[in-house]
C-alpha positions as MATLAB code, in Angstrom:
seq = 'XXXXXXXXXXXXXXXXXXXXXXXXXXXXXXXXXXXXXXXXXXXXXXXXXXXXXXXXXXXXXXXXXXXXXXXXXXXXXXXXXXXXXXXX';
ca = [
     112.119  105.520  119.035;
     110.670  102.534  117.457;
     107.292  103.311  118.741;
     107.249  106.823  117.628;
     108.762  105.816  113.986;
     106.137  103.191  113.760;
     103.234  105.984  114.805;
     104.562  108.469  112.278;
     104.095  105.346  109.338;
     100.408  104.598  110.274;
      99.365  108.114  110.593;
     101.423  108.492  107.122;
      99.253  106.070  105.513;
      96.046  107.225  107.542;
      96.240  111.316  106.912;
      97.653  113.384  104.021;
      99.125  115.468  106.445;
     100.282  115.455  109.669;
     102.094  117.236  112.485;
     104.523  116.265  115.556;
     101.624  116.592  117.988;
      99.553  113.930  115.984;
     102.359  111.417  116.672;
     102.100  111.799  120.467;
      98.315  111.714  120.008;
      99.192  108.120  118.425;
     101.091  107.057  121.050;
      99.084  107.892  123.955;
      98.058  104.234  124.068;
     101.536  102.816  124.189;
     104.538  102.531  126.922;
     105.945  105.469  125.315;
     106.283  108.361  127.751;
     107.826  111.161  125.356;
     105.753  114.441  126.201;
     108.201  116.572  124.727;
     107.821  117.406  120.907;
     111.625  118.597  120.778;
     112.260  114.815  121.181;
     110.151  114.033  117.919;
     112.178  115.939  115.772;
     114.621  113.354  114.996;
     111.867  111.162  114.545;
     110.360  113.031  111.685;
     113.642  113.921  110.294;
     114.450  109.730  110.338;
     110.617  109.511  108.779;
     111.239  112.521  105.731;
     114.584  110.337  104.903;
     112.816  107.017  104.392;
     110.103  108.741  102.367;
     107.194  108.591  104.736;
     106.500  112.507  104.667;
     108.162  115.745  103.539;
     107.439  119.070  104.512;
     105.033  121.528  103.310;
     106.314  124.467  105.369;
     105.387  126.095  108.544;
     101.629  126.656  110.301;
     100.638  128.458  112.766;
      99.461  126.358  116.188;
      98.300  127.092  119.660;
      98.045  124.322  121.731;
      99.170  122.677  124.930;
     102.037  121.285  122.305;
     102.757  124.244  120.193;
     102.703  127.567  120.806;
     103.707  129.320  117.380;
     104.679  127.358  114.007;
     105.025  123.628  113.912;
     105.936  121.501  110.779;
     103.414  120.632  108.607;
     104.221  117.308  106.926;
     102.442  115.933  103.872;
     102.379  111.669  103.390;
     103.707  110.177  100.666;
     102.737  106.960  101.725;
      98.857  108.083  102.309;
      96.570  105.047  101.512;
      93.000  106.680  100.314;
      90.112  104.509  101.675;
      88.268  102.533   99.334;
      84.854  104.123   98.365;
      82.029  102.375   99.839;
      79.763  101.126   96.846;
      76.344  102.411   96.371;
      73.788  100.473   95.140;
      70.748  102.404   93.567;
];
């Protein structure tokens, strides 16, 4: 649980949006072994209530996650890279 609220907060501050699948796409690297979106839901509910995201409605997916609508959440913690400087 940990894990996956962690993954939500980077790709938060990473992406302007973000769905379910991108968490589990996150935590590929880790010990977590949660294959099952259904059990990301609370996750992202726990995430909209400590004002990481909030979501921006349904979209359309088909994927080996989603087949039909998924959450689309928008950051409200999104960090915009710095702009490199260019020199002329």
């Amino acid at each position: 649980h940990k894990a996956a609220l962690a993954a939500v907060k980077t790709l938060a501050e990473k992406q302007q949006t973000l769905i379910s699948a991108d968490v589990l796409t996150e935590l590929v690297d880790s010990d977590v072994k949660t294959h099952d979106l259904r059990a990301l839901g609370g996750v992202m509910i726990e995430a909209r209530d400590l004002g990481l995201i909030e979501s921006s409605g349904l979209i359309r997916r088909s994927d080996k996650h989603t087949r039909g609508a998924t959450t689309l959440w928008q950051s409200l913690v999104y960090k915009h890279p710095k702009q490199a400087k260019t020199s002329n």
